[in-house]
Amino acid sequence: FERPHNDTINFSNRGMTLEAELNESNKYYLNKEIAVIHKKPTPIQIVSVDYPKRSAARIKEAYFRKASTTDYNGVYKGRYIDFDAKETKNKTSFPLKNFHKHQVEHMRECLKQQGICFAIIKFVNDQSVFLLKATDLIDYWDQQQIGGRKSIPRKTIEKIGVAVPYQINPLLPYLRAVDSIIE
Amino acid sequence: FERPHNDTINFSNRGMTLEAELNESNKYYLNKEIAVIHKKPTPIQIVSVDYPKRSAARIKEAYFRKASTTDYNGVYKGRYIDFDAKETKNKTSFPLKNFHKHQVEHMRECLKQQGICFAIIKFVNDQSVFLLKATDLIDYWDQQQIGGRKSIPRKTIEKIGVAVPYQINPLLPYLRAVDSIIE
Ligand SMILES: [Mg+2]
Ligand SMILES: [Mg+2]
């Protein structure tokens, strides 16, 4: 019996979005009582609802709204966890336009309350995932406002971020990366 | 000039729901950089969406889903805050049926991670608001499962809960009640 020739096994599933991968990982963390972290529902502006007599209320007209916070939050080791997940097809850098102003302001506010805030960034091209601290993201964001670059070089993310390699359970062990940024 | 004859002034607004009162209070806490606490969007099951050429995507059919967590969460003094808000028209007790099983299980899970969990309960009849610790709520909930009462007497809530009197800013100073339950 011989070991397969591929030295590094990548457990990532090319059909899965980063969001689905994180939701699955969060389910694992919840079941193992390691953390309670959920994705927030998508905010919807409801315009019109039907209330049929013998069945469930039916929303007939509604629109997607821009989120005013990040997508994920919860609790881990008593600490408040807050992050957003972003995928990019870009190979050499992460474009800052992936974030809305409101999300960055939300992170700034959570940091003031000593929350643990970060972004999970996936380069879909080669299925690499990194945790980037909100403080680093905010540095680049603020620089951009005064004429700085519109993206963060991948090389920088590799250096200042924390790699989150795929594994089996959980698929994306990002709380290990969180451990490394909690002082 | 004489002081008005009413000794206790109630700043509550009978037209406002508890949720609106909490949202307003949270806005105050956010602006004053005291805490970052938001209501989660209502979870919706989207069935059909129209993508018109020159305007926003329009949801044509969707249904309300039951929340699997509580409605509010966020961060205060570095601690994870998690709660649900419930109104009752009942004068003498708070019916436990106001909670879904999933919400109580969610609170149980957050407590294991050392989150600060509670319910904000409003007796609309006389506009009285109380903070009830999740541990107390869960005690009553579990007792109910084995044949105990289906509601918590108001007298008990007055005794083991923390009153949240209306004031001007914030309208519902519930974080003061939270201070009293953080050991
Ligand atoms: Mg997102
Ligand atoms: Mg509620």
Coordinates of C-alpha atoms and ligand atoms in Angstrom, one line a residue:
Chain A
F1 CA 0.0 0.0 0.0
E2 CA 1.4 3.3 -1.1
R3 CA 0.6 6.8 0.0
P4 CA -1.0 8.8 -2.7
H5 CA 1.5 11.0 -4.6
N6 CA -0.1 14.3 -3.7
D7 CA 1.8 15.7 -0.7
T8 CA -0.7 18.3 0.3
I9 CA -4.3 17.2 0.4
N10 CA -6.8 20.1 0.0
F11 CA -10.1 19.3 1.6
S12 CA -11.8 22.4 0.0
N13 CA -14.7 21.7 -2.2
R14 CA -14.6 23.9 -5.3
G15 CA -18.4 23.9 -5.5
M16 CA -18.9 25.4 -2.1
T17 CA -19.0 29.1 -1.4
L18 CA -16.9 30.5 1.5
E19 CA -20.2 31.3 3.2
A20 CA -21.3 27.7 3.0
E21 CA -17.9 26.5 4.2
L22 CA -18.1 28.8 7.2
N23 CA -21.7 27.9 8.0
E24 CA -20.6 24.2 8.1
S25 CA -17.6 25.0 10.3
N26 CA -19.8 27.0 12.7
K27 CA -22.2 24.0 12.9
Y28 CA -19.2 21.9 14.0
Y29 CA -18.1 24.5 16.5
L30 CA -21.7 24.7 17.9
N31 CA -22.1 20.9 18.2
K32 CA -18.8 20.5 19.9
E33 CA -19.7 23.4 22.3
I34 CA -16.6 25.3 21.2
A35 CA -18.3 28.5 20.1
V36 CA -21.7 29.9 19.1
I37 CA -21.3 31.9 15.9
H38 CA -24.1 32.4 13.4
K39 CA -24.5 34.2 10.1
K40 CA -27.1 37.0 10.3
P41 CA -30.1 36.8 8.0
T42 CA -30.0 38.9 4.9
P43 CA -31.8 42.2 5.6
I44 CA -34.9 42.6 3.6
Q45 CA -37.2 45.6 3.0
I46 CA -40.7 44.2 3.0
V47 CA -43.3 46.2 0.9
S48 CA -46.3 44.0 0.7
V49 CA -47.6 40.9 2.5
D50 CA -50.6 38.6 1.8
Y51 CA -52.3 37.0 4.8
P52 CA -54.2 34.1 3.3
K53 CA -57.0 32.6 5.5
R54 CA -55.6 29.1 6.1
S55 CA -51.9 29.3 5.2
A56 CA -48.7 31.1 6.1
A57 CA -48.3 34.8 5.5
R58 CA -46.8 35.4 2.0
I59 CA -44.4 38.2 1.2
K60 CA -45.4 39.5 -2.2
E61 CA -43.0 42.4 -2.7
A62 CA -39.7 42.9 -0.9
Y63 CA -36.2 44.2 -1.7
F64 CA -32.7 43.4 -0.6
R65 CA -31.1 46.0 1.7
K66 CA -27.5 46.7 2.3
A67 CA -26.2 45.2 5.6
S68 CA -25.2 47.8 8.2
T69 CA -23.1 45.4 10.1
T70 CA -20.9 42.4 9.2
D71 CA -22.4 39.0 8.4
Y72 CA -21.1 36.9 11.3
N73 CA -21.0 37.3 15.0
G74 CA -21.2 35.3 18.2
V75 CA -19.3 34.2 21.3
Y76 CA -16.1 32.2 21.8
K77 CA -14.4 31.8 25.2
G78 CA -16.5 34.6 26.6
R79 CA -15.2 37.0 23.9
Y80 CA -17.4 38.7 21.3
I81 CA -16.5 37.6 17.8
D82 CA -17.4 39.7 14.7
F83 CA -16.3 39.2 11.1
D84 CA -17.2 39.3 7.5
A85 CA -16.4 36.7 4.8
K86 CA -15.2 37.8 1.4
E87 CA -14.2 35.9 -1.7
T88 CA -12.2 37.3 -4.6
K89 CA -11.3 36.0 -8.0
N90 CA -8.3 38.3 -8.1
K91 CA -5.1 36.4 -7.9
T92 CA -2.6 39.0 -6.7
S93 CA -4.6 41.3 -4.4
F94 CA -7.8 41.8 -2.4
P95 CA -9.9 44.7 -3.7
L96 CA -11.1 46.9 -0.9
K97 CA -14.3 47.6 -2.8
N98 CA -15.5 44.2 -1.5
F99 CA -16.3 46.0 1.8
H100 CA -19.0 48.6 2.3
K101 CA -18.3 51.7 4.3
H102 CA -20.9 50.6 6.9
Q103 CA -19.2 47.3 7.5
V104 CA -15.8 48.9 8.2
E105 CA -17.4 51.5 10.5
H106 CA -19.2 48.6 12.4
M107 CA -15.8 46.9 12.9
R108 CA -14.3 50.1 14.2
E109 CA -17.2 50.4 16.7
C110 CA -16.8 46.8 17.8
L111 CA -13.1 47.2 18.3
K112 CA -13.8 50.1 20.7
Q113 CA -15.8 47.6 22.8
Q114 CA -12.9 45.1 22.8
G115 CA -14.6 42.8 20.3
I116 CA -12.5 40.4 18.3
C117 CA -13.0 41.6 14.7
F118 CA -11.6 40.4 11.5
A119 CA -12.2 39.4 7.9
I120 CA -12.0 35.9 6.4
I121 CA -10.7 36.3 2.8
K122 CA -10.7 33.6 0.2
F123 CA -8.7 33.7 -3.0
V124 CA -11.0 31.4 -5.0
N125 CA -8.3 30.9 -7.7
D126 CA -6.2 28.6 -5.6
Q127 CA -8.7 28.1 -2.7
S128 CA -6.5 29.9 -0.1
V129 CA -8.1 31.3 3.0
F130 CA -6.7 33.9 5.4
L131 CA -7.8 35.7 8.5
L132 CA -7.0 39.4 8.3
K133 CA -7.4 41.4 11.5
A134 CA -9.8 44.3 11.4
T135 CA -7.1 46.7 12.5
D136 CA -5.0 45.9 9.4
L137 CA -8.1 46.1 7.1
I138 CA -9.0 49.5 8.6
D139 CA -5.4 50.7 8.1
Y140 CA -5.6 50.0 4.4
W141 CA -9.2 51.4 4.2
D142 CA -8.2 54.7 5.8
Q143 CA -5.1 54.9 3.6
Q144 CA -7.3 54.4 0.5
Q145 CA -9.4 57.4 1.6
I146 CA -6.3 59.6 1.4
G147 CA -5.1 58.4 -2.0
G148 CA -3.7 55.0 -1.0
R149 CA -4.1 51.8 -2.9
K150 CA -7.5 50.4 -3.7
S151 CA -6.5 46.8 -2.8
I152 CA -4.3 44.9 -0.3
P153 CA -1.6 42.9 -2.1
R154 CA -1.9 39.2 -1.6
K155 CA 1.8 39.1 -0.5
T156 CA 0.8 41.4 2.4
I157 CA -2.1 39.3 3.4
E158 CA 0.2 36.3 3.5
K159 CA 2.6 38.2 5.7
I160 CA 0.2 40.0 8.2
G161 CA -2.8 37.6 8.0
V162 CA -3.1 34.1 9.4
A163 CA -3.5 31.2 6.9
V164 CA -6.6 29.0 7.5
P165 CA -5.9 25.7 5.8
Y166 CA -8.8 23.5 4.9
Q167 CA -9.1 20.3 6.9
I168 CA -11.8 17.8 7.6
N169 CA -13.6 18.8 10.8
P170 CA -14.2 21.7 10.9
L171 CA -13.7 22.4 7.2
L172 CA -12.3 25.8 8.0
P173 CA -10.7 25.8 11.4
Y174 CA -10.6 29.6 11.6
L175 CA -10.9 29.8 15.4
R176 CA -7.4 28.4 15.6
A177 CA -6.4 31.6 13.7
V178 CA -8.5 33.6 16.1
D179 CA -6.5 32.0 19.0
S180 CA -3.4 33.4 17.5
I181 CA -4.7 37.0 17.4
I182 CA -6.2 37.0 20.9
E183 CA -3.5 38.3 23.1
Chain B
F1 CA -43.4 78.3 39.8
E2 CA -44.5 74.9 41.2
R3 CA -43.3 71.5 40.4
P4 CA -45.9 69.4 38.6
H5 CA -47.9 67.2 41.0
N6 CA -47.0 63.9 39.5
D7 CA -44.1 62.4 41.5
T8 CA -43.1 59.7 39.1
I9 CA -42.7 60.6 35.5
N10 CA -43.0 57.8 33.0
F11 CA -41.2 58.5 29.8
S12 CA -42.5 55.5 28.0
N13 CA -44.5 56.1 24.9
R14 CA -47.7 53.9 24.7
G15 CA -47.5 53.9 20.9
M16 CA -44.1 52.3 20.7
T17 CA -43.3 48.6 20.7
L18 CA -40.7 47.3 23.0
E19 CA -38.6 46.5 20.0
A20 CA -38.7 50.1 18.8
E21 CA -37.8 51.3 22.3
L22 CA -34.8 49.0 22.4
N23 CA -33.7 49.9 18.9
E24 CA -33.8 53.6 19.9
S25 CA -31.8 52.8 23.1
N26 CA -29.3 50.8 21.2
K27 CA -28.8 53.8 18.8
Y28 CA -28.0 55.9 21.9
Y29 CA -25.6 53.4 23.2
L30 CA -23.9 53.2 19.8
N31 CA -23.6 56.9 19.4
K32 CA -22.2 57.3 22.9
E33 CA -19.7 54.5 22.2
I34 CA -21.1 52.5 25.2
A35 CA -22.0 49.3 23.4
V36 CA -22.6 47.9 19.9
I37 CA -25.9 46.0 20.0
H38 CA -28.1 45.4 17.0
K39 CA -31.4 43.6 16.3
K40 CA -30.9 40.8 13.8
P41 CA -32.9 41.0 10.6
T42 CA -36.0 38.8 10.4
P43 CA -35.1 35.5 8.7
I44 CA -36.9 35.1 5.4
Q45 CA -37.2 32.1 3.1
I46 CA -37.0 33.5 -0.4
V47 CA -38.8 31.5 -3.1
S48 CA -38.8 33.6 -6.1
V49 CA -36.9 36.8 -7.3
D50 CA -37.3 39.0 -10.3
Y51 CA -34.3 40.6 -11.8
P52 CA -35.6 43.5 -13.9
K53 CA -33.2 45.0 -16.4
R54 CA -32.8 48.5 -15.1
S55 CA -33.9 48.3 -11.4
A56 CA -33.3 46.5 -8.2
A57 CA -33.9 42.8 -7.7
R58 CA -37.5 42.3 -6.5
I59 CA -38.5 39.4 -4.2
K60 CA -41.8 38.1 -5.5
E61 CA -42.4 35.3 -3.1
A62 CA -41.0 34.7 0.3
Y63 CA -42.1 33.5 3.8
F64 CA -41.2 34.3 7.3
R65 CA -39.1 31.7 9.1
K66 CA -38.8 31.0 12.8
A67 CA -35.7 32.6 14.3
S68 CA -33.2 30.0 15.5
T69 CA -31.5 32.5 17.8
T70 CA -32.5 35.4 19.9
D71 CA -33.2 38.8 18.3
Y72 CA -30.5 41.0 19.8
N73 CA -26.7 40.5 20.2
G74 CA -23.6 42.5 20.4
V75 CA -20.7 43.6 22.5
Y76 CA -20.5 45.7 25.7
K77 CA -17.3 46.1 27.8
G78 CA -15.7 43.3 25.8
R79 CA -18.5 40.9 26.8
Y80 CA -20.9 39.1 24.4
I81 CA -24.4 40.3 25.0
D82 CA -27.4 38.2 23.8
F83 CA -31.1 38.7 24.5
D84 CA -34.6 38.6 23.4
A85 CA -37.4 41.1 23.9
K86 CA -40.9 40.0 24.7
E87 CA -44.1 41.9 25.4
T88 CA -47.1 40.5 27.2
K89 CA -50.6 41.8 27.8
N90 CA -50.9 39.5 30.7
K91 CA -51.0 41.4 34.0
T92 CA -50.0 38.8 36.6
S93 CA -47.6 36.5 34.8
F94 CA -45.3 36.1 31.8
P95 CA -46.4 33.1 29.6
L96 CA -43.5 30.9 28.7
K97 CA -45.1 30.2 25.3
N98 CA -43.7 33.6 24.3
F99 CA -40.4 31.8 23.8
H100 CA -39.6 29.2 21.1
K101 CA -37.6 26.1 22.1
H102 CA -34.8 27.2 19.7
Q103 CA -34.3 30.5 21.4
V104 CA -34.0 28.9 24.8
E105 CA -31.5 26.3 23.5
H106 CA -29.6 29.2 21.9
M107 CA -29.4 30.9 25.3
R108 CA -28.2 27.7 26.9
E109 CA -25.4 27.4 24.3
C110 CA -24.3 31.1 24.7
L111 CA -24.2 30.7 28.5
K112 CA -21.7 27.8 28.0
Q113 CA -19.4 30.2 26.2
Q114 CA -19.8 32.8 29.1
G115 CA -22.0 35.1 27.1
I116 CA -24.3 37.5 29.1
C117 CA -27.8 36.2 28.2
F118 CA -31.2 37.5 29.3
A119 CA -34.7 38.4 28.3
I120 CA -36.2 41.9 28.4
I121 CA -39.8 41.5 29.4
K122 CA -42.4 44.2 29.1
F123 CA -45.8 44.1 30.8
V124 CA -47.7 46.4 28.4
N125 CA -50.6 46.9 30.7
D126 CA -48.6 49.2 33.1
Q127 CA -45.6 49.7 30.9
S128 CA -43.2 47.9 33.3
V129 CA -40.0 46.5 31.9
F130 CA -37.7 43.9 33.6
L131 CA -34.5 42.2 32.8
L132 CA -34.7 38.5 33.6
K133 CA -31.5 36.4 33.5
A134 CA -31.4 33.5 31.1
T135 CA -30.5 31.2 33.9
D136 CA -33.8 32.0 35.7
L137 CA -35.8 31.8 32.5
I138 CA -34.2 28.4 31.7
D139 CA -35.0 27.2 35.2
Y140 CA -38.7 27.9 34.6
W141 CA -38.6 26.5 31.1
D142 CA -37.1 23.2 32.3
Q143 CA -39.6 23.0 35.1
Q144 CA -42.4 23.4 32.6
Q145 CA -41.2 20.4 30.6
I146 CA -41.6 18.2 33.7
G147 CA -45.1 19.5 34.6
G148 CA -44.3 22.8 36.1
R149 CA -46.1 26.1 35.5
K150 CA -46.6 27.5 32.0
S151 CA -45.8 31.0 33.1
I152 CA -43.6 33.0 35.5
P153 CA -45.6 35.0 38.0
R154 CA -45.0 38.7 37.8
K155 CA -44.3 38.8 41.5
T156 CA -41.4 36.4 40.9
I157 CA -40.1 38.6 38.0
E158 CA -40.2 41.6 40.3
K159 CA -38.2 39.7 42.8
I160 CA -35.6 37.9 40.8
G161 CA -35.5 40.2 37.8
V162 CA -34.1 43.7 37.5
A163 CA -36.5 46.6 36.8
V164 CA -35.6 48.8 33.8
P165 CA -37.4 52.1 34.4
Y166 CA -38.0 54.4 31.4
Q167 CA -36.0 57.6 31.3
I168 CA -35.0 60.1 28.6
N169 CA -31.7 59.0 27.2
P170 CA -31.6 56.1 26.6
L171 CA -35.3 55.5 26.8
L172 CA -34.6 52.0 28.2
P173 CA -31.3 52.0 30.2
Y174 CA -31.1 48.2 30.2
L175 CA -27.3 48.1 30.3
R176 CA -27.5 49.5 33.8
A177 CA -29.5 46.3 34.7
V178 CA -26.8 44.3 32.8
D179 CA -24.1 45.9 35.0
S180 CA -25.9 44.5 38.0
I181 CA -25.9 41.0 36.7
I182 CA -22.3 40.9 35.5
E183 CA -20.3 39.6 38.4
Ligands
MG1 MG -20.4 39.1 3.4
MG2 MG -38.3 38.7 19.8

